[in-house]
PDB file of C-alpha atoms in Angstrom:
ATOM      1  CA  ASP A   1      35.410  41.537 -20.450  1.00  0.00           C
ATOM      2  CA  LYS A   2      37.585  38.581 -19.200  1.00  0.00           C
ATOM      3  CA  ILE A   3      35.592  36.087 -21.297  1.00  0.00           C
ATOM      4  CA  ILE A   4      36.770  33.747 -24.074  1.00  0.00           C
ATOM      5  CA  ARG A   5      34.178  32.976 -26.749  1.00  0.00           C
ATOM      6  CA  LEU A   6      34.316  30.148 -29.291  1.00  0.00           C
ATOM      7  CA  TRP A   7      32.608  30.957 -32.634  1.00  0.00           C
ATOM      8  CA  ASP A   8      31.417  28.754 -35.480  1.00  0.00           C
ATOM      9  CA  CYS A   9      33.085  30.061 -38.661  1.00  0.00           C
ATOM     10  CA  SER A  10      31.960  27.216 -40.941  1.00  0.00           C
ATOM     11  CA  ASN A  11      29.062  29.250 -42.352  1.00  0.00           C
ATOM     12  CA  THR A  12      30.556  32.343 -43.999  1.00  0.00           C
ATOM     13  CA  THR A  13      27.408  33.334 -45.913  1.00  0.00           C
ATOM     14  CA  GLY A  14      25.522  34.730 -42.947  1.00  0.00           C
ATOM     15  CA  SER A  15      26.219  38.092 -41.356  1.00  0.00           C
ATOM     16  CA  ASP A  16      26.181  36.742 -37.789  1.00  0.00           C
ATOM     17  CA  LEU A  17      28.436  33.976 -36.499  1.00  0.00           C
ATOM     18  CA  PRO A  18      26.942  31.691 -33.813  1.00  0.00           C
ATOM     19  CA  CYS A  19      28.765  31.566 -30.462  1.00  0.00           C
ATOM     20  CA  LEU A  20      29.321  27.931 -29.515  1.00  0.00           C
ATOM     21  CA  LYS A  21      30.808  28.291 -26.057  1.00  0.00           C
ATOM     22  CA  SER A  22      31.891  30.867 -23.479  1.00  0.00           C
ATOM     23  CA  PHE A  23      34.815  30.347 -21.109  1.00  0.00           C
ATOM     24  CA  GLU A  24      34.811  32.374 -17.904  1.00  0.00           C
ATOM     25  CA  SER A  25      37.425  32.100 -15.159  1.00  0.00           C
ATOM     26  CA  HIS A  26      40.021  34.801 -15.707  1.00  0.00           C
ATOM     27  CA  SER A  27      39.927  37.666 -13.225  1.00  0.00           C
ATOM     28  CA  GLY A  28      41.752  39.932 -15.640  1.00  0.00           C
ATOM     29  CA  ALA A  29      41.636  40.695 -19.358  1.00  0.00           C
ATOM     30  CA  VAL A  30      42.328  37.717 -21.645  1.00  0.00           C
ATOM     31  CA  LEU A  31      45.487  38.529 -23.601  1.00  0.00           C
ATOM     32  CA  ALA A  32      46.283  35.362 -25.614  1.00  0.00           C
ATOM     33  CA  VAL A  33      44.525  32.115 -26.591  1.00  0.00           C
ATOM     34  CA  LYS A  34      45.777  28.946 -28.355  1.00  0.00           C
ATOM     35  CA  PHE A  35      44.166  25.651 -29.392  1.00  0.00           C
ATOM     36  CA  LEU A  36      45.638  22.438 -27.954  1.00  0.00           C
ATOM     37  CA  SER A  37      45.161  18.677 -28.436  1.00  0.00           C
ATOM     38  CA  SER A  38      43.829  18.912 -31.987  1.00  0.00           C
ATOM     39  CA  GLY A  39      41.216  21.457 -30.990  1.00  0.00           C
ATOM     40  CA  GLN A  40      39.940  19.544 -27.945  1.00  0.00           C
ATOM     41  CA  GLN A  41      41.393  22.058 -25.501  1.00  0.00           C
ATOM     42  CA  LEU A  42      42.222  25.742 -25.189  1.00  0.00           C
ATOM     43  CA  ALA A  43      45.059  27.487 -23.371  1.00  0.00           C
ATOM     44  CA  SER A  44      44.807  31.128 -22.348  1.00  0.00           C
ATOM     45  CA  VAL A  45      46.775  33.744 -20.431  1.00  0.00           C
ATOM     46  CA  GLY A  46      45.551  37.067 -19.098  1.00  0.00           C
ATOM     47  CA  GLY A  47      46.018  40.172 -17.059  1.00  0.00           C
ATOM     48  CA  ASP A  48      45.731  38.139 -13.853  1.00  0.00           C
ATOM     49  CA  GLY A  49      49.020  36.397 -14.716  1.00  0.00           C
ATOM     50  CA  LYS A  50      47.334  32.997 -14.920  1.00  0.00           C
ATOM     51  CA  LEU A  51      47.683  30.212 -17.479  1.00  0.00           C
ATOM     52  CA  LEU A  52      44.424  28.288 -17.890  1.00  0.00           C
ATOM     53  CA  VAL A  53      43.754  25.071 -19.826  1.00  0.00           C
ATOM     54  CA  TRP A  54      40.114  24.573 -20.892  1.00  0.00           C
ATOM     55  CA  ASN A  55      37.942  21.661 -21.936  1.00  0.00           C
ATOM     56  CA  ASN A  56      36.181  22.724 -25.128  1.00  0.00           C
ATOM     57  CA  LYS A  57      33.241  20.359 -24.602  1.00  0.00           C
ATOM     58  CA  ASN A  58      32.001  21.677 -21.271  1.00  0.00           C
ATOM     59  CA  GLY A  59      33.720  25.078 -21.173  1.00  0.00           C
ATOM     60  CA  LEU A  60      35.389  24.420 -17.816  1.00  0.00           C
ATOM     61  CA  ALA A  61      38.962  25.131 -16.790  1.00  0.00           C
ATOM     62  CA  VAL A  62      40.693  21.797 -16.108  1.00  0.00           C
ATOM     63  CA  LYS A  63      44.071  23.274 -15.103  1.00  0.00           C
ATOM     64  CA  GLU A  64      45.036  26.596 -13.560  1.00  0.00           C
ATOM     65  CA  PHE A  65      48.601  27.854 -13.020  1.00  0.00           C
ATOM     66  CA  GLU A  66      49.962  31.039 -11.466  1.00  0.00           C
ATOM     67  CA  ALA A  67      52.211  31.666 -14.445  1.00  0.00           C
ATOM     68  CA  HIS A  68      53.456  35.201 -13.757  1.00  0.00           C
ATOM     69  CA  GLU A  69      53.463  37.758 -10.966  1.00  0.00           C
ATOM     70  CA  ASP A  70      52.203  40.412 -13.389  1.00  0.00           C
ATOM     71  CA  LYS A  71      50.222  40.385 -16.636  1.00  0.00           C
ATOM     72  CA  ALA A  72      50.914  37.462 -18.968  1.00  0.00           C
ATOM     73  CA  TRP A  73      51.120  39.196 -22.351  1.00  0.00           C
ATOM     74  CA  ALA A  74      52.274  36.459 -24.718  1.00  0.00           C
ATOM     75  CA  MET A  75      51.897  32.734 -25.336  1.00  0.00           C
ATOM     76  CA  ALA A  76      53.219  30.326 -27.982  1.00  0.00           C
ATOM     77  CA  ARG A  77      52.754  26.601 -28.387  1.00  0.00           C
ATOM     78  CA  GLY A  78      54.794  23.779 -29.898  1.00  0.00           C
ATOM     79  CA  GLY A  79      54.028  20.189 -30.823  1.00  0.00           C
ATOM     80  CA  ASP A  80      50.238  20.688 -30.726  1.00  0.00           C
ATOM     81  CA  GLY A  81      50.477  21.894 -27.162  1.00  0.00           C
ATOM     82  CA  ALA A  82      53.073  19.479 -25.846  1.00  0.00           C
ATOM     83  CA  TYR A  83      55.022  22.605 -24.901  1.00  0.00           C
ATOM     84  CA  ILE A  84      53.721  26.102 -24.133  1.00  0.00           C
ATOM     85  CA  ALA A  85      55.825  29.244 -23.667  1.00  0.00           C
ATOM     86  CA  THR A  86      54.425  32.236 -21.803  1.00  0.00           C
ATOM     87  CA  GLY A  87      55.851  35.717 -21.317  1.00  0.00           C
ATOM     88  CA  GLY A  88      54.769  38.243 -18.726  1.00  0.00           C
ATOM     89  CA  ALA A  89      55.171  41.834 -17.601  1.00  0.00           C
ATOM     90  CA  ASP A  90      57.302  40.556 -14.722  1.00  0.00           C
ATOM     91  CA  GLY A  91      60.109  40.091 -17.262  1.00  0.00           C
ATOM     92  CA  SER A  92      60.062  36.274 -17.194  1.00  0.00           C
ATOM     93  CA  LEU A  93      59.625  33.720 -19.973  1.00  0.00           C
ATOM     94  CA  LYS A  94      58.401  30.281 -18.896  1.00  0.00           C
ATOM     95  CA  LEU A  95      58.238  26.973 -20.718  1.00  0.00           C
ATOM     96  CA  TRP A  96      55.468  24.536 -19.788  1.00  0.00           C
ATOM     97  CA  GLU A  97      55.270  20.819 -20.624  1.00  0.00           C
ATOM     98  CA  ASP A  98      52.067  18.802 -20.972  1.00  0.00           C
ATOM     99  CA  ASP A  99      52.373  15.810 -18.614  1.00  0.00           C
ATOM    100  CA  THR A 100      49.004  14.235 -19.509  1.00  0.00           C
ATOM    101  CA  LEU A 101      50.574  11.271 -21.294  1.00  0.00           C
ATOM    102  CA  LEU A 102      53.157  10.845 -18.558  1.00  0.00           C
ATOM    103  CA  ALA A 103      50.491  10.890 -15.847  1.00  0.00           C
ATOM    104  CA  SER A 104      48.385   8.432 -17.832  1.00  0.00           C
ATOM    105  CA  LYS A 105      51.357   6.102 -18.204  1.00  0.00           C
ATOM    106  CA  HIS A 106      52.063   6.399 -14.491  1.00  0.00           C
ATOM    107  CA  ARG A 107      48.476   5.383 -13.705  1.00  0.00           C
ATOM    108  CA  GLU A 108      48.683   2.443 -16.093  1.00  0.00           C
ATOM    109  CA  ASP A 109      51.986   1.303 -14.578  1.00  0.00           C
ATOM    110  CA  LYS A 110      50.530   1.581 -11.081  1.00  0.00           C
ATOM    111  CA  MET A 111      47.456  -0.398 -12.124  1.00  0.00           C
ATOM    112  CA  GLN A 112      49.596  -3.094 -13.729  1.00  0.00           C
ATOM    113  CA  LEU A 113      51.757  -3.304 -10.619  1.00  0.00           C
ATOM    114  CA  GLY A 114      48.629  -3.641  -8.493  1.00  0.00           C
ATOM    115  CA  ILE A 115      47.373  -6.498 -10.680  1.00  0.00           C
ATOM    116  CA  GLU A 116      50.704  -8.283 -10.340  1.00  0.00           C
ATOM    117  CA  LYS A 117      50.749  -7.797  -6.566  1.00  0.00           C
ATOM    118  CA  ASP A 118      47.162  -9.071  -6.297  1.00  0.00           C
ATOM    119  CA  GLN A 119      48.195 -12.198  -8.176  1.00  0.00           C
ATOM    120  CA  GLN A 120      51.146 -12.649  -5.826  1.00  0.00           C
ATOM    121  CA  LEU A 121      48.754 -12.333  -2.883  1.00  0.00           C
ATOM    122  CA  GLN A 122      46.468 -14.997  -4.303  1.00  0.00           C
ATOM    123  CA  ASP A 123      49.430 -17.297  -4.979  1.00  0.00           C
ATOM    124  CA  ALA A 124      50.749 -16.826  -1.430  1.00  0.00           C
ATOM    125  CA  GLU A 125      47.331 -17.734  -0.021  1.00  0.00           C
ATOM    126  CA  ALA A 126      47.029 -20.750  -2.291  1.00  0.00           C
ATOM    127  CA  ILE A 127      50.352 -22.276  -1.193  1.00  0.00           C
ATOM    128  CA  GLY A 128      49.806 -21.385   2.463  1.00  0.00           C
ATOM    129  CA  ASN A 129      52.568 -18.778   2.722  1.00  0.00           C
ATOM    130  CA  GLY A 130      50.875 -16.834   5.499  1.00  0.00           C
ATOM    131  CA  SER A 131      53.668 -14.377   6.255  1.00  0.00           C
ATOM    132  CA  GLU A 132      53.994 -13.233   2.626  1.00  0.00           C
ATOM    133  CA  ALA A 133      50.204 -13.051   2.246  1.00  0.00           C
ATOM    134  CA  LEU A 134      49.920 -10.824   5.338  1.00  0.00           C
ATOM    135  CA  LYS A 135      52.641  -8.481   4.070  1.00  0.00           C
ATOM    136  CA  LEU A 136      51.079  -8.138   0.620  1.00  0.00           C
ATOM    137  CA  ALA A 137      47.519  -7.695   1.927  1.00  0.00           C
ATOM    138  CA  LEU A 138      48.638  -4.888   4.230  1.00  0.00           C
ATOM    139  CA  LYS A 139      50.799  -3.224   1.581  1.00  0.00           C
ATOM    140  CA  LEU A 140      48.035  -3.356  -1.028  1.00  0.00           C
ATOM    141  CA  GLU A 141      45.462  -2.164   1.533  1.00  0.00           C
ATOM    142  CA  ARG A 142      43.282  -5.292   1.228  1.00  0.00           C
ATOM    143  CA  PRO A 143      41.673  -5.532   4.703  1.00  0.00           C
ATOM    144  CA  ARG A 144      39.380  -8.440   3.784  1.00  0.00           C
ATOM    145  CA  ALA A 145      42.251 -10.526   2.471  1.00  0.00           C
ATOM    146  CA  PHE A 146      44.319  -9.644   5.527  1.00  0.00           C
ATOM    147  CA  LEU A 147      41.483 -10.672   7.865  1.00  0.00           C
ATOM    148  CA  ARG A 148      41.004 -13.945   5.989  1.00  0.00           C
ATOM    149  CA  VAL A 149      44.696 -14.870   6.190  1.00  0.00           C
ATOM    150  CA  ALA A 150      45.090 -13.663   9.779  1.00  0.00           C
ATOM    151  CA  SER A 151      42.031 -15.657  10.820  1.00  0.00           C
ATOM    152  CA  GLN A 152      43.521 -18.851   9.387  1.00  0.00           C
ATOM    153  CA  MET A 153      46.845 -18.242  11.100  1.00  0.00           C
ATOM    154  CA  THR A 154      45.641 -17.182  14.551  1.00  0.00           C
ATOM    155  CA  MET A 155      42.510 -19.341  14.859  1.00  0.00           C
ATOM    156  CA  GLU A 156      43.340 -22.489  12.871  1.00  0.00           C
ATOM    157  CA  ARG A 157      47.124 -22.807  13.143  1.00  0.00           C
ATOM    158  CA  GLY A 158      47.147 -21.894  16.812  1.00  0.00           C
ATOM    159  CA  GLU A 159      50.329 -20.852  18.573  1.00  0.00           C
ATOM    160  CA  LYS A 160      52.534 -21.589  15.540  1.00  0.00           C
ATOM    161  CA  GLY A 161      50.462 -19.274  13.349  1.00  0.00           C
ATOM    162  CA  MET A 162      50.531 -16.535  15.973  1.00  0.00           C
ATOM    163  CA  GLN A 163      54.332 -16.723  16.152  1.00  0.00           C
ATOM    164  CA  ILE A 164      54.522 -16.249  12.364  1.00  0.00           C
ATOM    165  CA  ALA A 165      52.144 -13.278  12.588  1.00  0.00           C
ATOM    166  CA  LYS A 166      54.256 -11.715  15.347  1.00  0.00           C
ATOM    167  CA  GLY A 167      57.333 -11.971  13.121  1.00  0.00           C
ATOM    168  CA  VAL A 168      55.499 -10.117  10.343  1.00  0.00           C
ATOM    169  CA  PHE A 169      54.134  -7.415  12.660  1.00  0.00           C
ATOM    170  CA  LYS A 170      57.543  -6.807  14.213  1.00  0.00           C
ATOM    171  CA  GLU A 171      58.884  -5.641  10.829  1.00  0.00           C
ATOM    172  CA  LEU A 172      56.043  -3.207  10.062  1.00  0.00           C
ATOM    173  CA  ASP A 173      56.906   0.464   9.716  1.00  0.00           C
ATOM    174  CA  THR A 174      54.935   3.258  11.388  1.00  0.00           C
ATOM    175  CA  GLU A 175      52.463   3.764   8.540  1.00  0.00           C
ATOM    176  CA  GLU A 176      51.699   0.054   8.201  1.00  0.00           C
ATOM    177  CA  THR A 177      51.300  -0.367  11.968  1.00  0.00           C
ATOM    178  CA  VAL A 178      48.796   2.493  12.161  1.00  0.00           C
ATOM    179  CA  ARG A 179      46.913   1.085   9.185  1.00  0.00           C
ATOM    180  CA  LEU A 180      46.722  -2.335  10.838  1.00  0.00           C
ATOM    181  CA  LEU A 181      45.495  -0.856  14.133  1.00  0.00           C
ATOM    182  CA  LYS A 182      42.742   0.974  12.228  1.00  0.00           C
ATOM    183  CA  TYR A 183      41.716  -2.339  10.635  1.00  0.00           C
ATOM    184  CA  ILE A 184      41.645  -3.983  14.084  1.00  0.00           C
ATOM    185  CA  ARG A 185      39.556  -1.121  15.486  1.00  0.00           C
ATOM    186  CA  ASP A 186      37.007  -1.520  12.683  1.00  0.00           C
ATOM    187  CA  TRP A 187      36.908  -5.337  12.984  1.00  0.00           C
ATOM    188  CA  ASN A 188      36.449  -5.054  16.737  1.00  0.00           C
ATOM    189  CA  THR A 189      33.142  -3.221  16.244  1.00  0.00           C
ATOM    190  CA  ASN A 190      31.620  -6.399  14.802  1.00  0.00           C
ATOM    191  CA  SER A 191      30.972  -9.332  17.128  1.00  0.00           C
ATOM    192  CA  LYS A 192      31.645 -11.783  14.269  1.00  0.00           C
ATOM    193  CA  THR A 193      35.194 -10.518  13.711  1.00  0.00           C
ATOM    194  CA  SER A 194      36.043  -9.237  17.191  1.00  0.00           C
ATOM    195  CA  GLY A 195      37.587 -12.554  18.235  1.00  0.00           C
ATOM    196  CA  VAL A 196      40.084 -12.539  15.382  1.00  0.00           C
ATOM    197  CA  ALA A 197      40.682  -8.821  15.873  1.00  0.00           C
ATOM    198  CA  ASN A 198      41.700  -9.313  19.495  1.00  0.00           C
ATOM    199  CA  LYS A 199      44.067 -12.158  18.623  1.00  0.00           C
ATOM    200  CA  ILE A 200      45.725  -9.967  15.969  1.00  0.00           C
ATOM    201  CA  LEU A 201      45.924  -7.127  18.496  1.00  0.00           C
ATOM    202  CA  LYS A 202      47.618  -9.451  20.975  1.00  0.00           C
ATOM    203  CA  CYS A 203      50.213 -10.346  18.333  1.00  0.00           C
ATOM    204  CA  VAL A 204      50.835  -6.667  17.569  1.00  0.00           C
ATOM    205  CA  LEU A 205      51.223  -5.718  21.237  1.00  0.00           C
ATOM    206  CA  THR A 206      53.690  -8.545  21.871  1.00  0.00           C
ATOM    207  CA  ALA A 207      55.648  -7.852  18.678  1.00  0.00           C
ATOM    208  CA  LYS A 208      56.005  -4.092  19.199  1.00  0.00           C
ATOM    209  CA  SER A 209      57.569  -2.413  22.209  1.00  0.00           C
ATOM    210  CA  LEU A 210      55.488  -0.129  24.406  1.00  0.00           C
ATOM    211  CA  ASP A 211      57.790   2.778  23.570  1.00  0.00           C
ATOM    212  CA  ALA A 212      57.296   2.254  19.817  1.00  0.00           C
ATOM    213  CA  MET A 213      53.514   1.957  20.204  1.00  0.00           C
ATOM    214  CA  SER A 214      53.289   5.138  22.284  1.00  0.00           C
ATOM    215  CA  LYS A 215      54.956   7.160  19.501  1.00  0.00           C
ATOM    216  CA  LEU A 216      52.474   6.145  16.795  1.00  0.00           C
ATOM    217  CA  PRO A 217      50.438   9.068  15.377  1.00  0.00           C
ATOM    218  CA  GLY A 218      46.831   9.019  16.614  1.00  0.00           C
ATOM    219  CA  ILE A 219      47.480   6.167  19.056  1.00  0.00           C
ATOM    220  CA  ILE A 220      45.341   7.773  21.810  1.00  0.00           C
ATOM    221  CA  ASP A 221      42.217   7.859  19.631  1.00  0.00           C
ATOM    222  CA  LEU A 222      42.912   4.333  18.369  1.00  0.00           C
ATOM    223  CA  CYS A 223      43.245   3.009  21.914  1.00  0.00           C
ATOM    224  CA  ALA A 224      40.032   4.758  22.937  1.00  0.00           C
ATOM    225  CA  GLY A 225      38.132   3.086  20.085  1.00  0.00           C
ATOM    226  CA  LEU A 226      39.615  -0.321  20.879  1.00  0.00           C
ATOM    227  CA  LYS A 227      38.893  -0.011  24.603  1.00  0.00           C
ATOM    228  CA  ALA A 228      35.256   1.047  24.149  1.00  0.00           C
ATOM    229  CA  TYR A 229      34.343  -2.016  22.089  1.00  0.00           C
ATOM    230  CA  ALA A 230      36.518  -4.347  24.172  1.00  0.00           C
ATOM    231  CA  ILE A 231      34.460  -3.385  27.242  1.00  0.00           C
ATOM    232  CA  ARG A 232      31.245  -3.824  25.275  1.00  0.00           C
ATOM    233  CA  HIS A 233      32.222  -7.340  24.128  1.00  0.00           C
ATOM    234  CA  GLN A 234      33.318  -8.260  27.658  1.00  0.00           C
ATOM    235  CA  ASN A 235      29.945  -7.205  29.087  1.00  0.00           C
ATOM    236  CA  ARG A 236      28.131  -9.139  26.377  1.00  0.00           C
ATOM    237  CA  ALA A 237      30.154 -12.286  27.133  1.00  0.00           C
ATOM    238  CA  GLN A 238      29.438 -11.865  30.864  1.00  0.00           C
ATOM    239  CA  ARG A 239      25.703 -11.607  30.197  1.00  0.00           C
ATOM    240  CA  MET A 240      25.797 -14.728  28.041  1.00  0.00           C
ATOM    241  CA  TYR A 241      27.681 -16.610  30.755  1.00  0.00           C
ATOM    242  CA  GLN A 242      25.178 -15.556  33.427  1.00  0.00           C
ATOM    243  CA  SER A 243      22.259 -16.564  31.216  1.00  0.00           C
ATOM    244  CA  THR A 244      23.568 -20.142  31.151  1.00  0.00           C
ATOM    245  CA  PHE A 245      22.713 -20.401  34.871  1.00  0.00           C
ATOM    246  CA  LEU A 246      19.033 -20.082  33.995  1.00  0.00           C
ATOM    247  CA  ILE A 247      19.360 -22.976  31.553  1.00  0.00           C
ATOM    248  CA  ASP A 248      21.118 -25.097  34.188  1.00  0.00           C
ATOM    249  CA  THR A 249      18.377 -24.334  36.704  1.00  0.00           C
ATOM    250  CA  ALA A 250      15.602 -25.190  34.234  1.00  0.00           C
ATOM    251  CA  LEU A 251      17.227 -28.470  33.207  1.00  0.00           C
ATOM    252  CA  THR A 252      17.852 -29.427  36.814  1.00  0.00           C
ATOM    253  CA  ARG A 253      14.229 -28.818  37.730  1.00  0.00           C
ATOM    254  CA  MET A 254      13.132 -30.958  34.761  1.00  0.00           C
ATOM    255  CA  GLY A 255      15.556 -33.684  35.773  1.00  0.00           C
ATOM    256  CA  GLY A 256      17.626 -33.277  32.662  1.00  0.00           C
ATOM    257  CA  LEU A 257      20.738 -32.024  34.427  1.00  0.00           C
ATOM    258  CA  ARG A 258      22.320 -33.281  37.662  1.00  0.00           C
ATOM    259  CA  ASP A 259      25.449 -32.302  39.462  1.00  0.00           C
ATOM    260  CA  GLU A 260      28.166 -34.754  40.581  1.00  0.00           C
ATOM    261  CA  THR A 261      26.800 -35.086  44.141  1.00  0.00           C
ATOM    262  CA  GLU A 262      23.381 -36.148  42.893  1.00  0.00           C
ATOM    263  CA  LEU A 263      24.941 -38.653  40.501  1.00  0.00           C
ATOM    264  CA  LEU A 264      27.046 -40.190  43.311  1.00  0.00           C
ATOM    265  CA  LEU A 265      23.993 -40.498  45.578  1.00  0.00           C
ATOM    266  CA  ASP A 266      22.071 -42.219  42.779  1.00  0.00           C
ATOM    267  CA  MET A 267      24.964 -44.631  42.236  1.00  0.00           C
ATOM    268  CA  ASP A 268      25.066 -45.453  45.974  1.00  0.00           C
ATOM    269  CA  GLU A 269      21.323 -46.070  46.004  1.00  0.00           C
ATOM    270  CA  ASP A 270      21.619 -48.367  42.991  1.00  0.00           C
ATOM    271  CA  GLU A 271      24.415 -50.338  44.679  1.00  0.00           C
ATOM    272  CA  GLU A 272      22.386 -50.684  47.885  1.00  0.00           C
ATOM    273  CA  GLU A 273      19.383 -51.930  45.922  1.00  0.00           C
ATOM    274  CA  GLU A 274      21.555 -54.489  44.135  1.00  0.00           C
ATOM    275  CA  GLU A 275      22.999 -55.702  47.481  1.00  0.00           C
ATOM    276  CA  ASN A 276      19.509 -55.975  48.989  1.00  0.00           C
ATOM    277  CA  ASP A 277      18.315 -57.946  45.964  1.00  0.00           C
ATOM    278  CA  GLU A 278      21.266 -60.339  46.302  1.00  0.00           C
ATOM    279  CA  GLU A 279      20.590 -60.849  50.041  1.00  0.00           C
ATOM    280  CA  GLU A 280      16.936 -61.580  49.386  1.00  0.00           C
ATOM    281  CA  GLU A 281      17.858 -64.113  46.693  1.00  0.00           C
ATOM    282  CA  ASN A 282      20.330 -65.824  49.060  1.00  0.00           C
ATOM    283  CA  ASP A 283      17.704 -65.972  51.835  1.00  0.00           C
ATOM    284  CA  GLU A 284      15.199 -67.560  49.459  1.00  0.00           C
ATOM    285  CA  GLU A 285      17.749 -70.148  48.348  1.00  0.00           C
ATOM    286  CA  GLU A 286      18.566 -71.052  51.981  1.00  0.00           C
ATOM    287  CA  GLU A 287      14.879 -71.480  52.783  1.00  0.00           C
ATOM    288  CA  ASN A 288      14.394 -73.719  49.771  1.00  0.00           C
ATOM    289  CA  ASP A 289      17.378 -75.837  50.817  1.00  0.00           C
ATOM    290  CA  GLU A 290      15.940 -76.321  54.282  1.00  0.00           C
TER     291      GLU A 290
END
């Protein structure tokens, strides 16, 4: 019936054995079953030519392989499932290796490498090595760290920092360049980070040739996203600039703001008043002398 059933054989006194779990995924008759991983898993082959590995706790198939082109009649295991041999009606005998431990070790190694790289990134930031910090932040896919370092270099260090950033961007490969442009596109949607984003974009455009930029995958969509928000920020800045005229007008009417012409006229009037006062004082002195 294409179903694997797991029975509890601990109680041999009763006439009926309780069924603990049913495993259903084969599309053909189940022809062989073996326990793996100290009874934590099952392996099965069937008339559909498939090799399935099951989780005994939830009854789900965790791995599925197209083992044979015809019925898989036989299966044997070695080393508690570290190796499995299957034989099928297609005349082939296949040996399978459990790579769970290898995959787990690979994940652990990758995690350890990531921890080491993160520490290198923090050290580079601490000593002010901007170029190395930018490279590591982009390689480790740390957009916040990249934005923080790039902001310090382009906004605080000025032209010198931008030249260092250009040197880093010039060496980026295609994948890293696309990743950076996606970061810039996302930062440009926020008015708080759009200023830094546009300075980084300027560095990228001056570091990379137009021919190289035009060949980047997805560059048309990226440019469309960058352009849309660039126009939006430009319009917002224009509105803010125009609104300052209202403030100037209000202050002028209240006497709190004067242009250069008005200030010069006031200075001339003050000088004339001082001259008139001096003439009057001289006239009074002459009259007193007489």
